[in-house]
């Protein structure tokens, strides 16, 4: 295995101080946050690996573009630039800007889903499924079985299982499947990519049944990189060429520009269908803004257009994925269970294997994320039973096979020295893992609970008590 870790393909021009806290302070901060890392303040975190969404360090070229913002209410030249870049690199005819990815998910769900529909996809994503369900659809997971096993090493664990998809079509009928949602890459499987061959086969199968294919293209650049590195016939292809071919096997996509478009805010919905574009343009006026800005300032659209061009640079994405591999290698060598193979945006710790004595109903991934913060000021994210939410029919927890803690690496932000600090904190926790106890939930919102739920320890002294449930409900309301 190639163990070389490439240096940063950039130099640091501006620095931002980060928090340095004591363990006593972190004990207090996490208790005040209800043991939910989402409720910590950023200035309480030393290394913030909560998400790679909107946390990118933009380039000097992007910042220069921000000064060229055309803030006209309609017909901004920055929109025309963004439209041109999207057509060039993604190949779709129509683009509707949105304030971020979930704005695009909302529009797509409203214009395509009717009550009683089914939307198949390669593993759920939280906000995507929430919008689908809100509009009356049932999400059906048709990813390959291996994606649910963190230790199986396959090059493309994000692939659709064609037999599962065919069974669903036979059971419910193509008329009740408005589109297939294909995530490239699959976040909750550990950032796993989809092969070009699978995209091609899925598109052909869906086209034969009159079903559209819509990508969640949030991390499509990372997916293109893995195709280049792992799939036969693409080693000599550019990232841009691979990306363009990927998009040719879709009818449209949602995009959170806060990831692979290298910006701090923004997203878009793309499609080729003229009627769908007309419907989306009508709805975006209600929920976002004019079709030529969709909730974004002109300067934001300019930064996103320039970020798309920068994102297809091989040196950038190679370093980005290598940083993930570096951290995963350090943890794996220390015996810490991580999802394999390593994805492109994060390292996922298998909390079930890390804390086997904590049952899933006691939130092992949430517990581990809180403990990691106390250990070293590293903020991570739970991706397990809390994120999965509840079954709408029974009210019981969804119990995903994967109970993970996501260490998400922001783009162009941290160095290998920062990742060493993260690794050392994880190793220290692993050595005392038998002393770690679980949590109970004391406040639970009805939708997307992982953002604002609050917890308290099951056992052991706590220096600051979490606020009572009644107060929490009042605050949330």
C-alpha positions as semicolon CSV with decimal commas, in nm:
position;residue;x (nm);y (nm);z (nm)
1;X;0,000;0,000;0,000
2;X;0,122;0,348;-0,085
3;X;0,182;0,512;0,254
4;X;0,312;0,845;0,127
5;X;0,128;1,146;0,265
6;X;0,154;1,441;0,030
7;X;0,221;1,789;0,172
8;X;-0,039;2,063;0,160
9;X;-0,066;2,198;-0,199
10;X;-0,105;2,551;-0,066
11;X;0,068;2,796;0,165
12;X;-0,094;2,968;0,458
13;X;-0,157;3,340;0,409
14;X;-0,401;3,419;0,693
15;X;-0,430;3,246;1,031
16;X;-0,718;3,220;1,275
17;X;-0,648;3,156;1,645
18;X;-0,815;2,848;1,793
19;X;-0,938;2,783;2,146
20;X;-0,711;2,635;2,409
21;X;-0,919;2,509;2,704
22;X;-0,868;2,308;3,021
23;X;-1,028;1,973;3,093
24;X;-1,235;2,126;3,373
25;X;-1,368;2,388;3,132
26;X;-1,454;2,122;2,874
27;X;-1,636;1,915;3,139
28;X;-1,850;2,219;3,210
29;X;-1,901;2,315;2,844
30;X;-2,020;1,969;2,737
31;X;-2,261;1,943;3,029
32;X;-2,406;2,286;2,948
33;X;-2,445;2,165;2,587
34;X;-2,644;1,861;2,698
35;X;-2,366;1,629;2,580
36;X;-2,450;1,719;2,221
37;X;-2,149;1,846;2,028
38;X;-2,379;2,046;1,798
39;X;-2,467;2,267;2,095
40;X;-2,108;2,359;2,178
41;X;-1,988;2,704;2,076
42;X;-1,714;2,710;1,815
43;X;-1,489;2,911;2,046
44;X;-1,503;2,620;2,292
45;X;-1,350;2,379;2,038
46;X;-0,979;2,338;1,973
47;X;-1,006;2,121;1,661
48;X;-1,350;2,131;1,502
49;X;-1,429;1,815;1,304
50;X;-1,806;1,844;1,342
51;X;-1,858;1,881;0,967
52;X;-1,697;1,973;0,638
53;X;-2,010;2,168;0,544
54;X;-1,932;2,537;0,501
55;X;-1,604;2,505;0,690
56;X;-1,375;2,528;0,385
57;X;-1,089;2,776;0,375
58;X;-1,157;2,968;0,056
59;X;-0,874;3,060;-0,178
60;X;-0,734;3,406;-0,251
61;X;-0,900;3,383;-0,593
62;X;-1,238;3,315;-0,436
63;X;-1,199;3,604;-0,192
64;X;-1,103;3,829;-0,481
65;X;-1,421;3,719;-0,658
66;X;-1,625;3,817;-0,352
67;X;-1,531;4,178;-0,424
68;X;-1,692;4,149;-0,768
69;X;-2,038;4,069;-0,638
70;X;-2,319;4,199;-0,857
71;X;-2,600;4,238;-0,605
72;X;-2,870;4,318;-0,859
73;X;-3,203;4,166;-0,757
74;X;-3,246;4,001;-1,095
75;X;-3,007;3,899;-1,371
76;X;-2,684;3,916;-1,167
77;X;-2,372;3,858;-1,378
78;X;-2,247;3,629;-1,101
79;X;-2,544;3,401;-1,162
80;X;-2,459;3,392;-1,532
81;X;-2,101;3,297;-1,443
82;X;-2,220;3,023;-1,206
83;X;-2,462;2,892;-1,468
84;X;-2,182;2,879;-1,726
85;X;-1,946;2,694;-1,491
86;X;-2,212;2,440;-1,387
87;X;-2,298;2,369;-1,749
88;X;-1,929;2,327;-1,832
89;X;-1,833;2,096;-1,544
90;X;-2,160;1,921;-1,459
91;X;-2,333;1,928;-1,796
92;X;-2,690;2,007;-1,684
93;X;-2,892;2,264;-1,878
94;X;-3,076;2,424;-1,587
95;X;-2,955;2,547;-1,248
96;X;-3,162;2,691;-0,964
97;X;-2,945;2,845;-0,688
98;X;-3,046;2,779;-0,326
99;X;-2,917;2,898;0,008
100;X;-2,770;2,551;0,072
101;X;-2,824;2,185;-0,014
102;X;-3,140;2,130;0,188
103;X;-3,304;2,413;-0,001
104;X;-3,246;2,212;-0,318
105;X;-3,376;1,896;-0,146
106;X;-3,691;2,081;-0,046
107;X;-3,759;2,200;-0,401
108;X;-3,689;1,859;-0,554
109;X;-3,914;1,679;-0,307
110;X;-4,201;1,924;-0,353
111;X;-4,200;1,917;-0,733
112;X;-4,150;1,541;-0,780
113;X;-4,303;1,353;-0,484
114;X;-4,669;1,283;-0,421
115;X;-4,810;1,103;-0,113
116;X;-4,765;0,727;-0,133
117;X;-4,450;0,741;-0,345
118;X;-4,131;0,549;-0,280
119;X;-3,783;0,696;-0,322
120;X;-3,503;0,437;-0,342
121;X;-3,149;0,541;-0,259
122;X;-2,807;0,418;-0,157
123;X;-2,850;0,464;0,220
124;X;-3,047;0,747;0,374
125;X;-2,917;1,092;0,453
126;X;-3,082;1,283;0,736
127;X;-3,212;1,601;0,570
128;X;-3,278;1,425;0,238
129;X;-3,501;1,163;0,394
130;X;-3,674;1,425;0,610
131;X;-3,779;1,622;0,301
132;X;-3,887;1,307;0,120
133;X;-4,100;1,193;0,415
134;X;-4,241;1,541;0,471
135;X;-4,383;1,526;0,118
136;X;-4,536;1,182;0,165
137;X;-4,272;0,943;0,033
138;X;-4,116;0,634;0,188
139;X;-3,740;0,601;0,158
140;X;-3,615;0,254;0,057
141;X;-3,249;0,163;0,101
142;X;-3,115;-0,025;-0,203
143;X;-2,743;0,000;-0,132
144;X;-2,526;-0,312;-0,147
145;X;-2,532;-0,513;0,176
146;X;-2,157;-0,471;0,227
147;X;-2,207;-0,098;0,293
148;X;-2,357;-0,183;0,633
149;X;-2,046;-0,375;0,744
150;X;-1,768;-0,137;0,854
151;X;-1,490;-0,393;0,817
152;X;-1,552;-0,517;0,463
153;X;-1,310;-0,358;0,220
154;X;-1,457;-0,303;-0,125
155;X;-1,357;-0,023;-0,362
156;X;-1,717;0,091;-0,422
157;X;-1,930;0,021;-0,116
158;X;-2,169;0,299;-0,219
159;X;-2,304;0,104;-0,517
160;X;-2,673;0,041;-0,574
161;X;-2,778;-0,325;-0,555
162;X;-2,956;-0,361;-0,889
163;X;-3,148;-0,668;-0,774
164;X;-3,290;-0,476;-0,477
165;X;-3,392;-0,192;-0,706
166;X;-3,558;-0,427;-0,952
167;X;-3,752;-0,595;-0,669
168;X;-3,881;-0,260;-0,548
169;X;-3,994;-0,164;-0,898
170;X;-4,174;-0,498;-0,931
171;X;-4,340;-0,464;-0,588
172;X;-4,468;-0,104;-0,599
173;X;-4,463;-0,022;-0,970
174;X;-4,250;0,233;-1,154
175;X;-4,535;0,484;-1,141
176;X;-4,490;0,518;-0,764
177;X;-4,117;0,585;-0,789
178;X;-4,070;0,948;-0,899
179;X;-3,691;0,927;-0,892
180;X;-3,396;0,738;-0,750
181;X;-3,171;0,938;-0,519
182;X;-2,809;0,838;-0,579
183;X;-2,555;0,983;-0,335
184;X;-2,201;1,020;-0,466
185;X;-2,033;0,958;-0,221
186;X;-2,242;0,792;0,054
187;X;-2,191;0,992;0,372
188;X;-2,342;0,761;0,633
189;X;-2,165;0,455;0,494
190;X;-1,833;0,624;0,569
191;X;-1,791;0,841;0,260
192;X;-1,802;0,540;0,026
193;X;-1,798;0,601;-0,351
194;X;-2,010;0,470;-0,637
195;X;-1,844;0,320;-0,945
196;X;-1,897;0,460;-1,292
197;X;-2,013;0,117;-1,407
198;X;-2,281;0,113;-1,136
199;X;-2,399;0,466;-1,222
200;X;-2,428;0,365;-1,585
201;X;-2,622;0,047;-1,505
202;X;-2,856;0,225;-1,263
203;X;-2,932;0,496;-1,515
204;X;-3,012;0,245;-1,788
205;X;-3,236;0,041;-1,558
206;X;-3,426;0,348;-1,439
207;X;-3,460;0,489;-1,790
208;X;-3,612;0,160;-1,905
209;X;-3,887;0,207;-1,645
210;X;-3,932;0,583;-1,691
211;X;-3,775;0,663;-1,353
212;X;-3,550;0,966;-1,321
213;X;-3,210;0,951;-1,150
214;X;-3,125;1,249;-0,928
215;X;-2,782;1,266;-0,766
216;X;-2,699;1,397;-0,424
217;X;-2,383;1,544;-0,573
218;X;-2,255;1,701;-0,253
219;X;-1,922;1,515;-0,259
220;X;-1,905;1,427;-0,627
221;X;-1,545;1,546;-0,664
222;X;-1,430;1,297;-0,404
223;X;-1,630;1,027;-0,585
224;X;-1,460;1,120;-0,914
225;X;-1,120;1,091;-0,743
226;X;-1,197;0,738;-0,619
227;X;-1,307;0,637;-0,970
228;X;-0,974;0,761;-1,101
229;X;-0,780;0,571;-0,836
230;X;-0,987;0,249;-0,820
231;X;-1,182;0,183;-1,140
232;X;-1,028;0,026;-1,447
233;X;-0,999;0,257;-1,745
234;X;-0,992;0,588;-1,557
235;X;-0,636;0,619;-1,427
236;X;-0,538;0,863;-1,702
237;X;-0,864;1,058;-1,702
238;X;-0,886;1,403;-1,545
239;X;-1,112;1,470;-1,248
240;X;-1,312;1,709;-1,468
241;X;-1,366;1,445;-1,738
242;X;-1,473;1,183;-1,485
243;X;-1,711;1,429;-1,320
244;X;-1,872;1,516;-1,654
245;X;-1,925;1,149;-1,738
246;X;-2,071;1,081;-1,392
247;X;-2,328;1,355;-1,440
248;X;-2,424;1,221;-1,784
249;X;-2,586;0,925;-1,605
250;X;-2,827;1,148;-1,412
251;X;-3,130;1,362;-1,492
252;X;-3,030;1,622;-1,234
253;X;-2,879;1,672;-0,892
254;X;-2,900;1,852;-0,564
255;X;-2,580;2,017;-0,447
256;X;-2,468;2,153;-0,115
257;X;-2,202;2,391;-0,237
258;X;-2,068;2,408;0,118
259;X;-1,875;2,087;0,050
260;X;-1,720;2,013;-0,288
261;X;-1,784;2,362;-0,429
262;X;-1,544;2,497;-0,164
263;X;-1,763;2,775;-0,023
264;X;-1,909;2,866;0,314
265;X;-2,270;2,896;0,198
266;X;-2,475;2,806;-0,106
267;X;-2,616;2,523;-0,312
268;X;-2,820;2,452;-0,623
269;X;-3,066;2,222;-0,793
270;X;-2,989;2,107;-1,147
271;X;-3,196;1,928;-1,409
272;X;-3,231;1,882;-1,783
273;X;-3,612;1,860;-1,792
274;X;-3,771;2,191;-1,896
275;X;-4,101;2,127;-1,711
276;X;-3,925;2,041;-1,385
277;X;-3,715;2,353;-1,420
278;X;-4,026;2,566;-1,464
279;X;-4,181;2,417;-1,149
280;X;-3,861;2,466;-0,951
281;X;-3,834;2,826;-1,069
282;X;-4,187;2,897;-0,947
283;X;-4,127;2,741;-0,604
284;X;-3,786;2,895;-0,547
285;X;-3,950;3,238;-0,551
286;X;-4,165;3,132;-0,253
287;X;-3,894;2,967;-0,045
288;X;-3,559;3,116;-0,148
289;X;-3,563;3,414;-0,384
290;X;-3,552;3,497;-0,753
291;X;-3,444;3,209;-0,981
292;X;-3,129;3,407;-1,057
293;X;-3,009;3,418;-0,695
294;X;-3,217;3,174;-0,488
295;X;-3,121;3,300;-0,144
296;X;-2,759;3,385;-0,227
297;X;-2,577;3,712;-0,263
298;X;-2,402;3,772;-0,594
299;X;-2,065;3,748;-0,421
300;X;-2,153;3,402;-0,288
301;X;-2,238;3,280;-0,637
302;X;-1,909;3,415;-0,769
303;X;-1,713;3,238;-0,496
304;X;-1,898;2,915;-0,576
305;X;-1,830;2,941;-0,949
306;X;-1,459;2,984;-0,882
307;X;-1,465;2,707;-0,622
308;X;-1,609;2,460;-0,874
309;X;-1,316;2,530;-1,107
310;X;-1,066;2,483;-0,822
311;X;-1,233;2,164;-0,700
312;X;-1,142;1,961;-1,008
313;X;-0,769;2,020;-0,959
314;X;-0,613;1,679;-0,892
315;X;-0,352;1,813;-0,647
316;X;-0,623;1,963;-0,428
317;X;-0,845;1,653;-0,407
318;X;-0,549;1,413;-0,377
319;X;-0,426;1,598;-0,068
320;X;-0,778;1,618;0,073
321;X;-0,832;1,241;0,052
322;X;-0,478;1,173;0,172
323;X;-0,544;1,366;0,492
324;X;-0,837;1,134;0,565
325;X;-0,621;0,829;0,496
326;X;-0,345;0,961;0,724
327;X;-0,578;0,991;1,022
328;X;-0,743;0,656;0,949
329;X;-0,404;0,485;0,926
330;X;-0,297;0,625;1,262
331;X;-0,615;0,503;1,429
332;X;-0,609;0,164;1,259
333;X;-0,247;0,104;1,364
334;X;-0,350;0,173;1,726
335;X;-0,625;-0,089;1,708
336;X;-0,911;0,160;1,692
337;X;-1,199;0,025;1,477
338;X;-1,267;0,250;1,178
339;X;-1,486;0,210;0,872
340;X;-1,294;0,058;0,581
341;X;-1,196;0,156;0,324
342;X;-1,135;0,518;0,421
343;X;-1,368;0,765;0,253
344;X;-1,292;1,106;0,110
345;X;-1,426;1,354;0,364
346;X;-1,399;1,194;0,706
347;X;-1,277;0,908;0,921
348;X;-1,559;0,713;1,086
349;X;-1,497;0,534;1,416
350;X;-1,709;0,224;1,475
351;X;-1,860;0,315;1,813
352;X;-2,024;-0,027;1,856
353;X;-1,684;-0,195;1,840
354;X;-1,513;0,084;2,039
355;X;-1,769;0,069;2,322
356;X;-1,923;-0,281;2,297
357;X;-2,048;-0,263;2,657
358;X;-2,284;0,027;2,577
359;X;-2,612;-0,086;2,413
360;X;-2,728;0,113;2,110
361;X;-3,026;0,255;2,304
362;X;-2,771;0,423;2,532
363;X;-2,616;0,606;2,238
364;X;-2,257;0,482;2,216
365;X;-2,163;0,712;1,927
366;X;-2,309;1,018;2,100
367;X;-2,122;0,916;2,415
368;X;-1,792;0,874;2,233
369;X;-1,825;1,211;2,060
370;X;-1,883;1,382;2,395
371;X;-1,589;1,199;2,554
372;X;-1,358;1,297;2,269
373;X;-1,444;1,661;2,325
374;X;-1,368;1,637;2,696
375;X;-1,043;1,453;2,625
376;X;-0,887;1,707;2,389
377;X;-1,134;1,972;2,274
378;X;-1,195;1,781;1,949
379;X;-1,552;1,822;1,825
380;X;-1,688;1,528;1,623
381;X;-2,036;1,420;1,513
382;X;-2,258;1,125;1,601
383;X;-2,376;0,925;1,301
384;X;-2,580;0,640;1,447
385;X;-2,909;0,583;1,624
386;X;-2,957;0,950;1,716
387;X;-2,909;1,065;1,356
388;X;-3,134;0,785;1,229
389;X;-3,435;0,921;1,421
390;X;-3,761;0,733;1,479
391;X;-3,993;0,519;1,272
392;X;-4,295;0,732;1,179
393;X;-4,534;0,439;1,218
394;X;-4,415;0,274;1,542
395;X;-4,240;0,562;1,715
396;X;-3,945;0,335;1,793
397;X;-3,585;0,429;1,715
398;X;-3,450;0,345;1,374
399;X;-3,158;0,116;1,460
400;X;-2,894;0,142;1,188
401;X;-2,632;-0,130;1,167
402;X;-2,368;0,142;1,159
403;X;-2,316;0,331;1,486
404;X;-2,041;0,576;1,400
405;X;-1,854;0,882;1,517
406;X;-1,756;1,099;1,223
407;X;-1,426;1,288;1,231
408;X;-1,493;1,524;0,942
409;X;-1,194;1,703;0,794
410;X;-1,265;2,056;0,666
411;X;-1,110;2,140;0,330
412;X;-0,777;2,326;0,333
413;X;-0,803;2,405;0,706
414;X;-0,597;2,169;0,925
415;X;-0,245;2,028;0,899
416;X;-0,112;1,680;0,973
417;X;-0,005;1,806;1,318
418;X;-0,369;1,880;1,400
419;X;-0,461;1,528;1,288
420;X;-0,190;1,386;1,515
421;X;-0,360;1,560;1,808
422;X;-0,692;1,402;1,710
423;X;-0,534;1,058;1,680
424;X;-0,364;1,082;2,017
425;X;-0,692;1,181;2,184
426;X;-0,872;0,884;2,027
427;X;-0,594;0,651;2,138
428;X;-0,612;0,781;2,495
429;X;-0,989;0,719;2,502
430;X;-0,947;0,372;2,359
431;X;-0,710;0,280;2,641
432;X;-0,972;0,369;2,902
433;X;-1,279;0,268;2,702
434;X;-1,405;0,029;2,971
435;X;-1,461;0,325;3,205
436;X;-1,691;0,509;2,963
437;X;-2,066;0,492;3,031
438;X;-2,360;0,575;2,808
439;X;-2,616;0,856;2,797
440;X;-2,990;0,901;2,822
441;X;-3,187;1,151;2,616
442;X;-3,359;1,423;2,817
443;X;-3,491;1,636;2,530
444;X;-3,586;1,514;2,183
445;X;-3,716;1,733;1,900
446;X;-3,961;1,580;1,655
447;X;-3,748;1,632;1,343
448;X;-3,373;1,591;1,285
449;X;-3,316;1,533;1,653
450;X;-2,937;1,502;1,632
451;X;-2,905;1,879;1,586
452;X;-3,068;1,986;1,915
453;X;-3,134;1,680;2,133
454;X;-2,991;1,692;2,484
455;X;-2,853;1,410;2,700
456;X;-2,720;1,337;3,045
457;X;-2,481;1,070;3,171
458;X;-2,625;0,743;3,298
459;X;-2,383;0,720;3,587
460;X;-2,094;0,904;3,745
461;X;-2,054;1,255;3,888
462;X;-2,118;1,556;3,672
463;X;-1,986;1,898;3,764
464;X;-2,270;2,085;3,593
465;X;-2,615;1,932;3,561
466;X;-2,789;1,945;3,225
467;X;-3,091;2,175;3,222
468;X;-3,425;2,011;3,314
469;X;-3,634;1,874;3,028
470;X;-3,914;2,127;3,074
471;X;-3,672;2,415;3,030
472;X;-3,522;2,251;2,725
473;X;-3,860;2,217;2,556
474;X;-3,936;2,580;2,628
475;X;-3,602;2,688;2,484
476;X;-3,649;2,474;2,173
477;X;-3,999;2,608;2,113
